[in-house]
CSV table of C-alpha atoms and ligand atoms in Angstrom, one decimal:
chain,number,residue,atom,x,y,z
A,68,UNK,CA,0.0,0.0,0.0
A,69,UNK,CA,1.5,3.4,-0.9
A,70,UNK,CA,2.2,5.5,2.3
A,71,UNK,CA,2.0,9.3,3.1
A,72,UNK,CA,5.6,11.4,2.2
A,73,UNK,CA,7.3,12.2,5.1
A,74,UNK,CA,6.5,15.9,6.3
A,75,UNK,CA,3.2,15.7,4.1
A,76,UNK,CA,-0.4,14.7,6.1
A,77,UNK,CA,-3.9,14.1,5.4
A,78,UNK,CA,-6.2,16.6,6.9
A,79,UNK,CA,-9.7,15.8,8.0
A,80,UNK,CA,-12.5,16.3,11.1
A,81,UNK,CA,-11.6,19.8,13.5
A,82,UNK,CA,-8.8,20.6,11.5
A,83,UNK,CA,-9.9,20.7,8.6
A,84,UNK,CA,-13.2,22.6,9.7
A,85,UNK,CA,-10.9,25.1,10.8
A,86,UNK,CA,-8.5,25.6,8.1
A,87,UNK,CA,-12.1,26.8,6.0
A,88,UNK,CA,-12.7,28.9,9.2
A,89,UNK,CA,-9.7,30.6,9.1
A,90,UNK,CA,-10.1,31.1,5.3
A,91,UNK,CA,-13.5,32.5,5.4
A,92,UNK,CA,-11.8,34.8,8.5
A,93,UNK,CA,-9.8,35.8,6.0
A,94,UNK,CA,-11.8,36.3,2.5
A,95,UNK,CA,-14.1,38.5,5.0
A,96,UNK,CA,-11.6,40.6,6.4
A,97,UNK,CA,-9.5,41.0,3.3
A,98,UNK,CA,-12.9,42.3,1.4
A,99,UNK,CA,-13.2,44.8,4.0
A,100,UNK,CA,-9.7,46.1,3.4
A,101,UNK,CA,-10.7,46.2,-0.4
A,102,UNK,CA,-7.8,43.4,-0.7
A,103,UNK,CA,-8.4,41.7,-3.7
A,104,UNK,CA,-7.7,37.8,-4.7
A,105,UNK,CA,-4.5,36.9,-7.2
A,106,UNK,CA,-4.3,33.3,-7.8
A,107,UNK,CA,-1.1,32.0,-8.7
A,108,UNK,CA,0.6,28.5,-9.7
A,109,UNK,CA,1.9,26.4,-7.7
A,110,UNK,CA,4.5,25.4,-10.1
A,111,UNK,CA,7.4,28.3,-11.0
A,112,UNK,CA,10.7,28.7,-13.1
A,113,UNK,CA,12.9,27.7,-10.1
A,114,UNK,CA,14.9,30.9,-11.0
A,115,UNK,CA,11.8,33.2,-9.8
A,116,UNK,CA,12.6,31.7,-6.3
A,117,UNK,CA,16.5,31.5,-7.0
A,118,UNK,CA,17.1,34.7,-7.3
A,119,UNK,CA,13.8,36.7,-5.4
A,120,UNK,CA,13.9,34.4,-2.6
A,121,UNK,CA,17.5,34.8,-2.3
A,122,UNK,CA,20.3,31.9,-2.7
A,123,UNK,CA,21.7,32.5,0.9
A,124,UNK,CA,18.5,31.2,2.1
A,125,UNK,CA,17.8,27.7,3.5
A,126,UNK,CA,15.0,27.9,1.3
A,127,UNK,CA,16.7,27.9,-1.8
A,128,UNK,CA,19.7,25.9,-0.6
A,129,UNK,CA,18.3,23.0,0.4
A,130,UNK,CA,14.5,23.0,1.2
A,131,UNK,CA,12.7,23.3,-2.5
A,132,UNK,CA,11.2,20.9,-4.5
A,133,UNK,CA,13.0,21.5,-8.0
A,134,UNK,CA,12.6,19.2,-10.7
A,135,UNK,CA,13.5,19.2,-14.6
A,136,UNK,CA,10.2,19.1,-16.0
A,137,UNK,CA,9.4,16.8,-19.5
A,138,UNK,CA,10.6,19.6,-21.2
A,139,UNK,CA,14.0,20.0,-19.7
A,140,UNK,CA,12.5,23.6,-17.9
A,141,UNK,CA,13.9,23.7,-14.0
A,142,UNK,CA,10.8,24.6,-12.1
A,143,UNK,CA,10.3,24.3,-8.5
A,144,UNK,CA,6.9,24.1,-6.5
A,145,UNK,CA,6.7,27.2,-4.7
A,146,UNK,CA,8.2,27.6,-1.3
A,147,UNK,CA,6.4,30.9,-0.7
A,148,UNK,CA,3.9,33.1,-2.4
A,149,UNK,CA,5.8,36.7,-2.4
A,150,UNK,CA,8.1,35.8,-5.2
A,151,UNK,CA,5.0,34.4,-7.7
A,152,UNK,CA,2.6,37.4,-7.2
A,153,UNK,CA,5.5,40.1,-7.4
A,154,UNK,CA,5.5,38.3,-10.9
A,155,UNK,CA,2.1,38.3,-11.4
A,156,UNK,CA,1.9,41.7,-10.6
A,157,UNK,CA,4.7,42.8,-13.2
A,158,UNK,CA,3.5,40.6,-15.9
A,159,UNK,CA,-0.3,41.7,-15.8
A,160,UNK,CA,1.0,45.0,-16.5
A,161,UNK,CA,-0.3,46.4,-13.3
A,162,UNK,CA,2.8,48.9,-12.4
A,163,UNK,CA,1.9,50.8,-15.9
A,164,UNK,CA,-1.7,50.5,-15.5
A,165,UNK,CA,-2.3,50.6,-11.7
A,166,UNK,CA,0.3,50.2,-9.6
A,167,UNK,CA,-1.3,50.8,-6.0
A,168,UNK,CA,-2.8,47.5,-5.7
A,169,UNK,CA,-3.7,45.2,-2.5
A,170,UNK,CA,-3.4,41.7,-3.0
A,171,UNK,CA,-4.1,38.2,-1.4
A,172,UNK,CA,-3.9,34.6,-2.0
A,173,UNK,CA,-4.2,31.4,-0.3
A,174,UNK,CA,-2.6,28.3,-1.0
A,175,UNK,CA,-0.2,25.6,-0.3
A,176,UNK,CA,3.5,26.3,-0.4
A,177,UNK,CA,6.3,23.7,-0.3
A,178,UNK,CA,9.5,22.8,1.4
A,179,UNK,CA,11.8,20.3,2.2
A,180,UNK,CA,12.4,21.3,5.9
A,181,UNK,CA,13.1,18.4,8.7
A,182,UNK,CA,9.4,17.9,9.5
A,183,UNK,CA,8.8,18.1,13.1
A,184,UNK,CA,5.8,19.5,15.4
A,185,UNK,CA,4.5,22.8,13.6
A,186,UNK,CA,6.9,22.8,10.6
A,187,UNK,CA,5.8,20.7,7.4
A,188,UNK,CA,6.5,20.0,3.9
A,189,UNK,CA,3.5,21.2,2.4
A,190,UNK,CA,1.6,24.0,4.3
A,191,UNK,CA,-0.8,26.5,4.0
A,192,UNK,CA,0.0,30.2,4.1
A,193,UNK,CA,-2.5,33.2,3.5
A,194,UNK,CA,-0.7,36.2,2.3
A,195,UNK,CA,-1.0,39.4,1.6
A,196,UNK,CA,1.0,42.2,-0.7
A,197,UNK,CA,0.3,45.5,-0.6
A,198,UNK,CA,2.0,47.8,-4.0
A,199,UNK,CA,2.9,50.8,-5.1
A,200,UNK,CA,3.1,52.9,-1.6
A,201,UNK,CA,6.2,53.3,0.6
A,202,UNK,CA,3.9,55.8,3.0
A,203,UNK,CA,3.8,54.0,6.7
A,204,UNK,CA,0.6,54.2,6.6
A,205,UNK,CA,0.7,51.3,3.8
A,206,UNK,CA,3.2,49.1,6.6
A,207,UNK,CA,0.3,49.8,9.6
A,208,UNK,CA,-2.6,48.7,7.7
A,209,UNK,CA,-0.8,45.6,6.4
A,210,UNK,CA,-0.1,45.1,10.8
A,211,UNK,CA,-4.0,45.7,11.1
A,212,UNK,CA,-4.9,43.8,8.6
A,213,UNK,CA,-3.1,40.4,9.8
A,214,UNK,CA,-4.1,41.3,13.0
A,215,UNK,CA,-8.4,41.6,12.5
A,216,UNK,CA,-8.1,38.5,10.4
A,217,UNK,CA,-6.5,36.6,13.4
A,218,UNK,CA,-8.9,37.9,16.1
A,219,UNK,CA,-11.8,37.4,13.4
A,220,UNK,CA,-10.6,33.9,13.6
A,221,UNK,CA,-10.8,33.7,17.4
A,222,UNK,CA,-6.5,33.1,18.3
A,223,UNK,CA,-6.1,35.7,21.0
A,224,UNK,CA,-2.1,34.1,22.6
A,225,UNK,CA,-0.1,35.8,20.4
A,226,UNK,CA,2.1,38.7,20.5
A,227,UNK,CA,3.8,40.7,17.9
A,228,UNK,CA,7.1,42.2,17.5
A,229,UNK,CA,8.3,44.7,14.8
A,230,UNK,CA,12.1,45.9,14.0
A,231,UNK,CA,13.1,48.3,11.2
A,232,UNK,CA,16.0,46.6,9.1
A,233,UNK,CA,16.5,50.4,7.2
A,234,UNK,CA,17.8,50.5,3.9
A,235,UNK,CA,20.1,50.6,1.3
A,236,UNK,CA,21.9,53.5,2.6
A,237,UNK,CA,21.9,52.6,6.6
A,238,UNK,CA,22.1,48.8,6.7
A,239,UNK,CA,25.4,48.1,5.1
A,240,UNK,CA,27.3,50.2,7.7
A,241,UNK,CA,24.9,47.7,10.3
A,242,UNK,CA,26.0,44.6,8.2
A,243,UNK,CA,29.5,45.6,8.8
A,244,UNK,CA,29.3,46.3,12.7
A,245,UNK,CA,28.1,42.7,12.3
A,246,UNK,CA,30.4,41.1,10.7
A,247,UNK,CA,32.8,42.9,13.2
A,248,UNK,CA,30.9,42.0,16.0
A,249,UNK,CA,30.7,38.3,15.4
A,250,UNK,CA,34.2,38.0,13.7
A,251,UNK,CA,35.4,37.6,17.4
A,252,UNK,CA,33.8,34.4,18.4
A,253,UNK,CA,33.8,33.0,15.0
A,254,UNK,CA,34.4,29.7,16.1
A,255,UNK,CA,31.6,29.9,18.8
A,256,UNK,CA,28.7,30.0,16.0
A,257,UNK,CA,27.5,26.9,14.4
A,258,UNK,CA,28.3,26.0,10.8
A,259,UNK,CA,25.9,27.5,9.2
A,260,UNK,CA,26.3,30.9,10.9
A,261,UNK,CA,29.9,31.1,10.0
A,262,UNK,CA,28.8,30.7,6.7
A,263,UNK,CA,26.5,33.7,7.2
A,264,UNK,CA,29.1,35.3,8.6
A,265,UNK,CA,30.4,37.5,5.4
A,266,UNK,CA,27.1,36.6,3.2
A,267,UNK,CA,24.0,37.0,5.6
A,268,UNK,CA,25.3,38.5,8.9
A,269,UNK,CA,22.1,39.7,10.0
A,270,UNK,CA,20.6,35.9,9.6
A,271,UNK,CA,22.9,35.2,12.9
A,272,UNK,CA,20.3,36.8,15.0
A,273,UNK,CA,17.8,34.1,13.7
A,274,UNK,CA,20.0,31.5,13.8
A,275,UNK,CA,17.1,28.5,15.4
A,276,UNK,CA,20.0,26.0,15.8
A,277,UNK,CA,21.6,26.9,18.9
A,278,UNK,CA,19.3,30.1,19.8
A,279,UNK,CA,21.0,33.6,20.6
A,280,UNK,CA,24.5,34.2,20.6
A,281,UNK,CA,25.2,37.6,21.4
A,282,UNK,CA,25.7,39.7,24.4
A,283,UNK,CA,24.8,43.1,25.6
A,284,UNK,CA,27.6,44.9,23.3
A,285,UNK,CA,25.5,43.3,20.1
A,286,UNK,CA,25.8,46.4,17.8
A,287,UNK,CA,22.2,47.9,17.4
A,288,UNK,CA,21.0,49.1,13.7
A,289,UNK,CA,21.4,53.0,13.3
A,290,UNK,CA,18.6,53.8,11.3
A,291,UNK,CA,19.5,56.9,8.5
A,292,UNK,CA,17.2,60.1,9.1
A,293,UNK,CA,14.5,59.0,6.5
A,294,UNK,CA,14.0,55.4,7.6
A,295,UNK,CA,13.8,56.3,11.6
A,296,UNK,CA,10.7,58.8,10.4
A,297,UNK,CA,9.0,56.0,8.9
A,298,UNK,CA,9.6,53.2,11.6
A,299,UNK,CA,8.6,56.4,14.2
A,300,UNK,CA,5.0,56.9,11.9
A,301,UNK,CA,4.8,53.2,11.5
A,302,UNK,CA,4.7,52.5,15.2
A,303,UNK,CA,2.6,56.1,15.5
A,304,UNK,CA,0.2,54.6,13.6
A,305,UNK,CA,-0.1,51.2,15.2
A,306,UNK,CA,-0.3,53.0,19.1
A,307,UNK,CA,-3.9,52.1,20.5
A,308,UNK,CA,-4.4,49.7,18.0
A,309,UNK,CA,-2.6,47.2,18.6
A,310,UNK,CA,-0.2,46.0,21.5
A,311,UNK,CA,2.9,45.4,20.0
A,312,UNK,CA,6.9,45.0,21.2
A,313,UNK,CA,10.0,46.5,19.1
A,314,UNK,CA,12.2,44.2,19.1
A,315,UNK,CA,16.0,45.4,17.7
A,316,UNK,CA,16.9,41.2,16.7
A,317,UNK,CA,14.1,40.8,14.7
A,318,UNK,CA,14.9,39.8,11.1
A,319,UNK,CA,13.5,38.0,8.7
A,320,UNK,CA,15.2,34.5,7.0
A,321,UNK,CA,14.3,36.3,3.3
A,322,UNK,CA,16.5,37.7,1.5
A,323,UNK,CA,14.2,40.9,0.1
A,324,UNK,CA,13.2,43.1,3.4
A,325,UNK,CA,13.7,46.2,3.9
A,326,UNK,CA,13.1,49.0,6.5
A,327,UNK,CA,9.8,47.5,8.4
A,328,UNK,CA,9.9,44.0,9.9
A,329,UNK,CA,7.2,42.2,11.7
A,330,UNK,CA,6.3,38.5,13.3
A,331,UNK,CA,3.3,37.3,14.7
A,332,UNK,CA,4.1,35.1,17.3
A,333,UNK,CA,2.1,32.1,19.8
A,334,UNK,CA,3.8,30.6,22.4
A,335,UNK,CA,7.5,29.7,22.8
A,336,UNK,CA,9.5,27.1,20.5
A,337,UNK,CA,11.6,27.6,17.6
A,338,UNK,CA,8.5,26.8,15.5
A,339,UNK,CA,6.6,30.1,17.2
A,340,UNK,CA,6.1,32.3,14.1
A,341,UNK,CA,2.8,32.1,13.3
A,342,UNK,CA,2.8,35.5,10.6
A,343,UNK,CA,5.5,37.1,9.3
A,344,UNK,CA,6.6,39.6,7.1
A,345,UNK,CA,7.5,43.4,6.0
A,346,UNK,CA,8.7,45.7,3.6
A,347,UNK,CA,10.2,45.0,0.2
A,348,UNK,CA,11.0,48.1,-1.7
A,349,UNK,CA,13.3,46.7,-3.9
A,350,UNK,CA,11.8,43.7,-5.4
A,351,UNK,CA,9.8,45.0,-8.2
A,352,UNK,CA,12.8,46.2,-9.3
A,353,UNK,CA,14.9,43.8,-9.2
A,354,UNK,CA,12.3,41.4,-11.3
A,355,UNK,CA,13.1,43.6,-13.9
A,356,UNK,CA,9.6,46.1,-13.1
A,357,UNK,CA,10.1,49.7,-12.3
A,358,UNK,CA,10.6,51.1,-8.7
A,359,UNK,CA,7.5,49.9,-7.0
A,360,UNK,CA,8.2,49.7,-3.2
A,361,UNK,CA,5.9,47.5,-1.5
A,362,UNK,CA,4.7,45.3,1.8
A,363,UNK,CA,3.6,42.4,2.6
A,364,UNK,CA,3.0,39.5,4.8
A,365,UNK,CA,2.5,35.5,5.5
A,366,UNK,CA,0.4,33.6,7.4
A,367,UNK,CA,0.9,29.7,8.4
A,368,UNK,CA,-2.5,28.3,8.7
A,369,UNK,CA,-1.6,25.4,10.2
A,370,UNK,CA,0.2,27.3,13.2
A,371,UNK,CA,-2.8,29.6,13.5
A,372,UNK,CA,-5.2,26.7,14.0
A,373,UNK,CA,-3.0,25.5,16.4
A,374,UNK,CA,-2.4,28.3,18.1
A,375,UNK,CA,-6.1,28.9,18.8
A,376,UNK,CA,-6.7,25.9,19.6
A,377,UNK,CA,-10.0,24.2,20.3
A,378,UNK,CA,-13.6,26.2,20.3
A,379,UNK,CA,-16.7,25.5,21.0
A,380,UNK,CA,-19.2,26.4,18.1
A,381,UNK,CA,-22.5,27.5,18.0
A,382,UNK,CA,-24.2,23.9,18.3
A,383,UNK,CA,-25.6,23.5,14.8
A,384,UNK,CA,-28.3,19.9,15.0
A,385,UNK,CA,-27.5,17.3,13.2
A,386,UNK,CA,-30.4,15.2,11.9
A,387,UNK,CA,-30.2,11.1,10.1
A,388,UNK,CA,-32.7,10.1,8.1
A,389,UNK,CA,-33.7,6.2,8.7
A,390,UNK,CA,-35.7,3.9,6.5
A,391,UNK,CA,-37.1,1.0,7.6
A,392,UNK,CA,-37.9,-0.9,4.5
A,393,UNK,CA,-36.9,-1.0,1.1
A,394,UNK,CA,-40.4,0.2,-0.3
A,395,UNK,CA,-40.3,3.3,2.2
A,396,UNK,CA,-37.0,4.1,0.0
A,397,UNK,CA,-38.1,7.0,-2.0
A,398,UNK,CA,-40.3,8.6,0.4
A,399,UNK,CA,-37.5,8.8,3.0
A,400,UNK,CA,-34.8,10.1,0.4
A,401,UNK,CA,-37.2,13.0,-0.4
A,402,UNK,CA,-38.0,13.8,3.6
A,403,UNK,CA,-34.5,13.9,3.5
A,404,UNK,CA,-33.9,16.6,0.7
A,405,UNK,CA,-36.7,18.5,2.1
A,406,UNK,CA,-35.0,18.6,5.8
A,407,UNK,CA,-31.5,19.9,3.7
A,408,UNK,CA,-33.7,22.2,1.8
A,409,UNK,CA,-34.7,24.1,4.9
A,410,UNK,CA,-31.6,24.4,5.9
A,411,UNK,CA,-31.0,22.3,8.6
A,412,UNK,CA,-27.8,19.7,8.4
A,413,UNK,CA,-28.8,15.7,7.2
A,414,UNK,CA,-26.0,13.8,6.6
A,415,UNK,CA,-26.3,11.0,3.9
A,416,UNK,CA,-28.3,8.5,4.3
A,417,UNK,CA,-28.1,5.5,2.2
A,418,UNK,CA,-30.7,3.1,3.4
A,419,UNK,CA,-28.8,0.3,2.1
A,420,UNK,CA,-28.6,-1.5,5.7
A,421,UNK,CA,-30.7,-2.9,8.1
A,422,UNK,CA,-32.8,-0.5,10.7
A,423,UNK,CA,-30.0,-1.7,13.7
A,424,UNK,CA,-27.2,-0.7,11.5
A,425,UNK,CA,-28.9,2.5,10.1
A,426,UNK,CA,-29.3,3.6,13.9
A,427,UNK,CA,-25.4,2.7,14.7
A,428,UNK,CA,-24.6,4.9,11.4
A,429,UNK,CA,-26.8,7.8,13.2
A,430,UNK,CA,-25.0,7.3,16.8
A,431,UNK,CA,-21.5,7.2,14.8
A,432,UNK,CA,-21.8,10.9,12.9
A,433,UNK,CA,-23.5,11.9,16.5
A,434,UNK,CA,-27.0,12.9,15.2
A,435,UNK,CA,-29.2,14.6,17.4
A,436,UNK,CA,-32.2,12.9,16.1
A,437,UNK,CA,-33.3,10.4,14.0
A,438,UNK,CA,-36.2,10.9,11.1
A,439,UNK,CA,-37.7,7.4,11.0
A,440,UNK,CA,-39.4,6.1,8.1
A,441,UNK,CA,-41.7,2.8,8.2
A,442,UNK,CA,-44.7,1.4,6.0
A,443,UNK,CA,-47.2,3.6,8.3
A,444,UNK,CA,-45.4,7.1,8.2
A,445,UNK,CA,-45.2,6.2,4.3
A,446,UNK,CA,-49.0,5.5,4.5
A,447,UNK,CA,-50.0,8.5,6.5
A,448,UNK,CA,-47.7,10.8,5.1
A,449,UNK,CA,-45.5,11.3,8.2
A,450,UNK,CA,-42.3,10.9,10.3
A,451,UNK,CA,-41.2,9.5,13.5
A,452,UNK,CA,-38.7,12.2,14.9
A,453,UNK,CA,-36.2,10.5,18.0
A,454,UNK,CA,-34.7,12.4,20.1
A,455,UNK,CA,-31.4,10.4,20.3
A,456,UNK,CA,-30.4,11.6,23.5
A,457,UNK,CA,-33.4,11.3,25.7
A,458,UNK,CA,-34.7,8.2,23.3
A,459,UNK,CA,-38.1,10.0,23.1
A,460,UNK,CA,-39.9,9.9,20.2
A,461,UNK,CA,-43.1,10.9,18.5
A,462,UNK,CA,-44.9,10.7,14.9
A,463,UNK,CA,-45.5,14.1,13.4
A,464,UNK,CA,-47.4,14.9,9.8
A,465,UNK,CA,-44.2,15.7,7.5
A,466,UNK,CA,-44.7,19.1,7.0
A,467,UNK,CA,-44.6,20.0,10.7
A,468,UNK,CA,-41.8,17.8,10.9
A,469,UNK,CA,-39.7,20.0,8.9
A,470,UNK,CA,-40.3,23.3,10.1
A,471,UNK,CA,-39.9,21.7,14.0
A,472,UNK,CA,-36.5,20.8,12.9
A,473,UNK,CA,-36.1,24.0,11.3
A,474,UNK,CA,-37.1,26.0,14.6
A,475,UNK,CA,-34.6,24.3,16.7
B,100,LIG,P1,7.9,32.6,6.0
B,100,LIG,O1,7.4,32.6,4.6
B,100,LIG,O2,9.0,31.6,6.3
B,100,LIG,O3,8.1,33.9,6.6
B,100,LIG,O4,6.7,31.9,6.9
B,100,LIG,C1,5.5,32.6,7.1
B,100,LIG,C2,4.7,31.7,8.0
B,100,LIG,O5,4.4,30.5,7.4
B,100,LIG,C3,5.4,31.3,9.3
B,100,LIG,O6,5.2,32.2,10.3
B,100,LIG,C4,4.7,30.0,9.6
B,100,LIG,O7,3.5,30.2,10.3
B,100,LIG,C5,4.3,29.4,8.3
B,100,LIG,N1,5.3,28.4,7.9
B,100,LIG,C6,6.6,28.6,7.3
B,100,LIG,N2,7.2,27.4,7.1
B,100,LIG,C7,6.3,26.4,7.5
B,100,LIG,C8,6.4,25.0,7.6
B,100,LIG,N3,7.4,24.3,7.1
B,100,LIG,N4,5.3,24.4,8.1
B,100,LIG,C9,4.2,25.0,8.6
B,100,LIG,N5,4.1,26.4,8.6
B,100,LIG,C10,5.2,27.1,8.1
């Protein structure tokens, strides 16, 4: 028998009731932000990611599922969806025609990390980009944004932490102090950090392998005059609105931020980051599109579920059709259709099993009542409705039937 892949999983029952409930969360608060859907493939040139993701990231080093396709094209199934809609966005012509433009999608992304608790190989993320505005004002309704859709959702245990990485001008002088910094106790980092040492100092701070390694003389980023106004408005904006922590360690395992960084984060763990993302002025750009600054963000679905954990819903009742004999077939099929009609929840029924089994089948989906059919409701035009937790039960015309389910 074929097996699951490693890191992949079947999703069913609460979870996957929730996974919908976070996506209708999210379609409801993205249309109230006049964010608008982009669907992209989930199949790419592996260059897209190559070069936009960035080639000093785990995530293009070793995690992505790349593959010569039957043409002999290197492709790769997406490992995020920034990368895909920035070329969306630049191929539909939208930085000639309309280049302020709010974005979402939702979808499975893919990579080939060591699976363990919260991390997997194929995920769900929510995303959204917002173009053509480098005002903080764009940054803080991005933060707002991520945030109504996760209280809309119901996660409360989460706190979130914003840093400015600055920019082009103010971060290589940071890089340096760095590389300085950690130069030192070189031999002290793990393997992969003294790789980042000259390529991807700032990665250190993130490093998840053997957690923080710096003391209280860590350099701190000095932010040029234009990016400290626009981390002061961004946080100006957000005051009130949203509790939030700046934290000066915060950056982001992409290659492509810039000035505004942000996390979401539930609980404690390496795995804890359940949103993430910021401010990418320079990726437009560099896809080959004009200057289009932009911001955007991530969400994990499976880490948000998680992270709210179980709720109890609005009881909804749950009704199963019986039928006691073969002839009573059709007549019970349309009670049936006519209880779904009115909107009340009847799962199939197949009436292909005895009335013993039929009532197991009921207690197994945990009905709330049964809707049993026999030669004499068939006769009289009528239902036997059973209460399947007190065991009452009484014979009602079918008409009333249906609108007493309906009123419960
Ligand atoms: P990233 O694109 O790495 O910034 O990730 C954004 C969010 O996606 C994270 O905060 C996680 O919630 C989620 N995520 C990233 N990688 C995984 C994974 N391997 N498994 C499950 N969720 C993930």
């Amino acid at each position: 028998m074929s097996k699951l892949l490693r890191g992949f999983k079947d999703i069913f029952g609460k979870e996957a009731t929730a996974l919908t409930e976070l996506e209708n969360s999210a379609r409801k608060i993205f249309k109230l932000y006049g964010v608008e859907e982009l669907r992209i493939p989930a199949l790419e040139l592996k260059e897209l990611f190559v070069k936009f993701t960035g080639d000093t990231t785990d995530i293009v080093q070793k995690e992505m599922y790349a593959f010569e396709d039957n043409g002999g094209r290197l492709v790769a199934l997406r490992p995020e969806g920034t990368p895909g809609v920035a070329r969306a966005y630049i191929e539909n012509n939208f930085p000639n025609e309309n280049p302020v433009k709010q974005f979402f999608y939702i979808g499975n992304m893919y990579r080939a990390e060591r699976p363990q608790a919260g991390r997997y190989r194929e995920f769900e993320q929510i995303g959204a980009e917002f173009f053509g505005s480098s005002a903080p004002s764009a940054d803080a309704q991005a933060i707002l944004l991520l945030k109504d859709i996760v209280k809309d959702f119901g996660a409360t245990d989460y706190k979130v932490k914003i840093n400015s990485l600055g920019c082009d001008k103010c971060r290589p002088a940071y890089r340096q102090a760095l590389i300085e910094y950690f130069k030192s106790s070189k031999d002290t980092l793990c393997e992969k950090c003294q790789t980042r040492l000259e390529k991807n100092p700032l990665r250190i701070l993130d490093c998840k392998i053997d957690g923080p390694k710096f003391d209280a003389n860590l350099p701190v980023q000095k932010l040029c005059p234009e990016c400290l106004e626009h981390f002061e408005e961004v946080k100006k904006l957000l005051d009130g609105k949203i509790p939030f922590e700046v934290d000066p360690r915060l950056v982001r395992g992409l290659d492509y931020y810039s000035r505004t960084v942000f996390e979401f984060q539930a609980g404690s763990g390496a795995q804890n980051a359940i949103a993430g993302g910021g401010r990418y002025d320079g990726l437009v750009k560099s896809m080959g599109g004009p200057q289009i600054p932009a911001v955007g963000w991530a969400l994990g679905a499976e880490r948000t579920v998680a992270a709210r954990g179980q709720v109890n819903e609005p009881k909804e009742i749950k009704v199963f059709v019986v039928s006691m004999d073969k002839a009573c077939n059709l007549y019970a099929f349309d009670i049936m259709q006519e209880i779904r009609q009115s909107g009340v929840q009847t799962p199939c029924a197949l009436f292909d099993k005895n009335l013993k089994a039929q009532m197991k089948q009921a207690d197994k989906i945990k009905a709330d009542y049964a809707v049993i059919i026999g030669q004499s409701e068939l006769n009289s035009n009528t239902a036997v409705l059973k209460n399947l937790e007190t065991g009452e039960q009484k014979q009602y015309p079918r008409a009333e039937l249906v609108k007493l389910l309906k009123d419960k």
